């Protein structure tokens, strides 16, 4: 996948339910994880990663679509903790080259 | 970070927000979804 | 021909747990990790708990009806520190040791797939003979076992068997492949399928015995488990239902499998209710056997937090759906909630179709449902692996919908969750964990407790099979009779 597209064009957007799972996913896609057996096994380092509920994403999404697809879950998930976890991973990883 | 024109990998989770919901959101922002996956850990 | 429809009721529910620490290595996740790194076996073994602790484990006691989920919620956590005292036999079923379970695996084996070592077979025979559900024919099927030398030879064969171990690592038998090259008949696949059959049979035999139902009175069995029983030309061809009926003495029965990932059992309950309602059959039993592949699925999180590997039990359920007896809770077929194709994938759409829409159709408010039986995965299993508290999220969504409908205020959400929800207590055993774990408590509470209505709801992760991006969902209302 990463070979098909320029890396600077790619963004990973998460829908994970907890801060911990968000952190693990975010680490996997930024730092890579050879033991990860999922769809992103072998993904190279440095992909920018966001959670769909983060303001950086939310503010660009059609409000109607967001309301229909995400708002209810946003009410029940700890979105502040999730945002902190994903932000921390972004801050600690080298910017995409 | 502008979503417009970006290639999106939507990594959803069954107990959070599903991949297809992320895909619809990011597509509405002008991005192209190139991979959409939903995981289930229970 | 009779014209009137019958009112289906849930006449009885029983569960079965087998504590199988020795099989954790054959769960999908552990087995893949062991293939890559054999030392993982040692890590697993160091974190497996003993039988007494699994019996005493409060979520298992709640699953088997010895304590109510509301009581579980008031116990200090972590629950796995409650060790050492608990009863094997509980009001809704039993939890069996791995030694006895291996004996039952052999008893349920119609194709000589299991070989038990002779000394081991002899050692478990008295316990099996004393088991209330074990017949002389069962004991004959157990046989006398084989020598260690024969096990050695089988394990060194061209198509190697799977060795069967106890928790302490001692080898007590092996499991054969049924075909040299057919991957659907490989030893690991057949072990999953036979474990599913065996656990379903034990749940069903418990149900029939304790409800005093003659097995010959059962005409139809629906299996709702997820195991793909078949060969390479019809992978997942199915009908484990009939295998379970055969071994449960239901000579007058046939049956079929109804699959739908985690909402298979609720789909099956709806179909069973329909068959009873239309007077096609007076009784239908819905069974669901275990999901062996899920053993140890989140072991890494458990090991990381230095807690026991809690995904060490196999679970099964059997539910008897019958015509109205005037006392058992009614299965309200007119309440059926369905997540339709058109509804779209969002959680909001799913919950609206499973909760809001049926309630509105029936003229009920959210508060009219005493308990919502949703995905009841034990949070002590899921949280250390970063998967969150699944039932709590479900209850918050339901309360959120109630708030959106202005039936409660946002400030009342926590109280609503506490009153109408419950802590998760189910083993993460695939289709078993959604709604059905509460059924025993629901039947008790609706029959002679203070419950009036219980809403059962389940969601299925269809997208995992890569044929659609969709999920599925079903809900059904249970109501006090009379």
PDB file of C-alpha atoms in Angstrom, chain A residues 1 5 8-17 21 25 29 36 38-40 47 50-53 56-57 60-62 65-66 69-70 73 77, chain B residues 1-18 20-22 24-26 28-30 32 34-35 37-41:
ATOM      1  CA  UNK A   1       0.000   0.000   0.000  1.00  0.00           C
ATOM      2  CA  UNK A   5       1.191   6.106  -2.987  1.00  0.00           C
ATOM      3  CA  UNK A   8       3.276  12.438   2.206  1.00  0.00           C
ATOM      4  CA  UNK A   9      -0.185  11.915   0.713  1.00  0.00           C
ATOM      5  CA  UNK A  10      -1.209   9.245   3.200  1.00  0.00           C
ATOM      6  CA  UNK A  11      -3.033   9.658   6.496  1.00  0.00           C
ATOM      7  CA  UNK A  12      -4.145   6.954   8.907  1.00  0.00           C
ATOM      8  CA  UNK A  13      -7.455   7.650  10.650  1.00  0.00           C
ATOM      9  CA  UNK A  14      -8.382   5.530  13.663  1.00  0.00           C
ATOM     10  CA  UNK A  15     -11.723   4.549  15.194  1.00  0.00           C
ATOM     11  CA  UNK A  16     -10.328   2.824  18.277  1.00  0.00           C
ATOM     12  CA  UNK A  17     -12.453   2.846  21.464  1.00  0.00           C
ATOM     13  CA  UNK A  21      -5.835   0.870  21.888  1.00  0.00           C
ATOM     14  CA  UNK A  25      -2.459   1.465  16.779  1.00  0.00           C
ATOM     15  CA  UNK A  29       1.585   2.899  12.044  1.00  0.00           C
ATOM     16  CA  UNK A  36       1.726  -6.959  14.037  1.00  0.00           C
ATOM     17  CA  UNK A  38      -2.895  -7.245  10.621  1.00  0.00           C
ATOM     18  CA  UNK A  39      -3.498  -5.375   7.397  1.00  0.00           C
ATOM     19  CA  UNK A  40      -0.627  -2.984   8.074  1.00  0.00           C
ATOM     20  CA  UNK A  47       2.612   7.768   8.606  1.00  0.00           C
ATOM     21  CA  UNK A  50      -5.223  10.807  13.809  1.00  0.00           C
ATOM     22  CA  UNK A  51      -8.335   9.617  15.565  1.00  0.00           C
ATOM     23  CA  UNK A  52     -11.541  10.405  13.718  1.00  0.00           C
ATOM     24  CA  UNK A  53     -12.867  12.279  16.777  1.00  0.00           C
ATOM     25  CA  UNK A  56      -8.084  18.206  13.306  1.00  0.00           C
ATOM     26  CA  UNK A  57     -10.232  15.643  11.484  1.00  0.00           C
ATOM     27  CA  UNK A  60     -12.992  19.030   8.039  1.00  0.00           C
ATOM     28  CA  UNK A  61     -15.798  16.451   7.937  1.00  0.00           C
ATOM     29  CA  UNK A  62     -19.293  17.281   6.734  1.00  0.00           C
ATOM     30  CA  UNK A  65     -21.984  12.891   7.984  1.00  0.00           C
ATOM     31  CA  UNK A  66     -20.190  13.296  11.313  1.00  0.00           C
ATOM     32  CA  UNK A  69     -21.633   8.318  11.766  1.00  0.00           C
ATOM     33  CA  UNK A  70     -19.733   9.412  14.873  1.00  0.00           C
ATOM     34  CA  UNK A  73     -19.930   7.202  19.906  1.00  0.00           C
ATOM     35  CA  UNK A  77     -15.913   7.343  24.349  1.00  0.00           C
TER      36      UNK A  77
ATOM     37  CA  UNK B   1      -3.168  18.790   8.027  1.00  0.00           C
ATOM     38  CA  UNK B   2      -5.631  19.029   5.136  1.00  0.00           C
ATOM     39  CA  UNK B   3      -7.646  15.919   4.344  1.00  0.00           C
ATOM     40  CA  UNK B   4      -8.491  17.210   0.871  1.00  0.00           C
ATOM     41  CA  UNK B   5      -6.677  15.059  -1.680  1.00  0.00           C
ATOM     42  CA  UNK B   6      -5.124  12.740   0.926  1.00  0.00           C
ATOM     43  CA  UNK B   7      -5.098   8.933   0.678  1.00  0.00           C
ATOM     44  CA  UNK B   8      -6.789   7.582   3.784  1.00  0.00           C
ATOM     45  CA  UNK B   9      -6.200   4.354   5.623  1.00  0.00           C
ATOM     46  CA  UNK B  10      -9.337   3.958   7.763  1.00  0.00           C
ATOM     47  CA  UNK B  11      -8.637   1.670  10.709  1.00  0.00           C
ATOM     48  CA  UNK B  12     -11.919   1.152  12.473  1.00  0.00           C
ATOM     49  CA  UNK B  13     -12.839  -0.964  15.427  1.00  0.00           C
ATOM     50  CA  UNK B  14     -16.032  -2.795  16.141  1.00  0.00           C
ATOM     51  CA  UNK B  15     -16.335  -1.335  19.631  1.00  0.00           C
ATOM     52  CA  UNK B  16     -15.374   2.177  18.599  1.00  0.00           C
ATOM     53  CA  UNK B  17     -16.029   3.643  15.188  1.00  0.00           C
ATOM     54  CA  UNK B  18     -16.186   1.266  12.240  1.00  0.00           C
ATOM     55  CA  UNK B  20     -16.838   2.397   6.946  1.00  0.00           C
ATOM     56  CA  UNK B  21     -17.944   5.287   9.193  1.00  0.00           C
ATOM     57  CA  UNK B  22     -14.405   6.716   9.129  1.00  0.00           C
ATOM     58  CA  UNK B  24     -17.599   8.233   4.936  1.00  0.00           C
ATOM     59  CA  UNK B  25     -16.332  11.022   7.184  1.00  0.00           C
ATOM     60  CA  UNK B  26     -12.976  11.426   5.455  1.00  0.00           C
ATOM     61  CA  UNK B  28     -16.839  13.978   2.901  1.00  0.00           C
ATOM     62  CA  UNK B  29     -13.699  16.056   3.556  1.00  0.00           C
ATOM     63  CA  UNK B  30     -12.419  15.403   0.046  1.00  0.00           C
ATOM     64  CA  UNK B  32      -9.727   9.269  -1.031  1.00  0.00           C
ATOM     65  CA  UNK B  34      -7.578   3.567  -0.109  1.00  0.00           C
ATOM     66  CA  UNK B  35      -8.007   1.025   2.677  1.00  0.00           C
ATOM     67  CA  UNK B  37     -10.623  -2.156   7.765  1.00  0.00           C
ATOM     68  CA  UNK B  38     -12.610  -2.855  10.919  1.00  0.00           C
ATOM     69  CA  UNK B  39     -11.038  -4.920  13.666  1.00  0.00           C
ATOM     70  CA  UNK B  40     -12.768  -6.977  16.333  1.00  0.00           C
ATOM     71  CA  UNK B  41     -10.920  -7.948  19.504  1.00  0.00           C
TER      72      UNK B  41
END
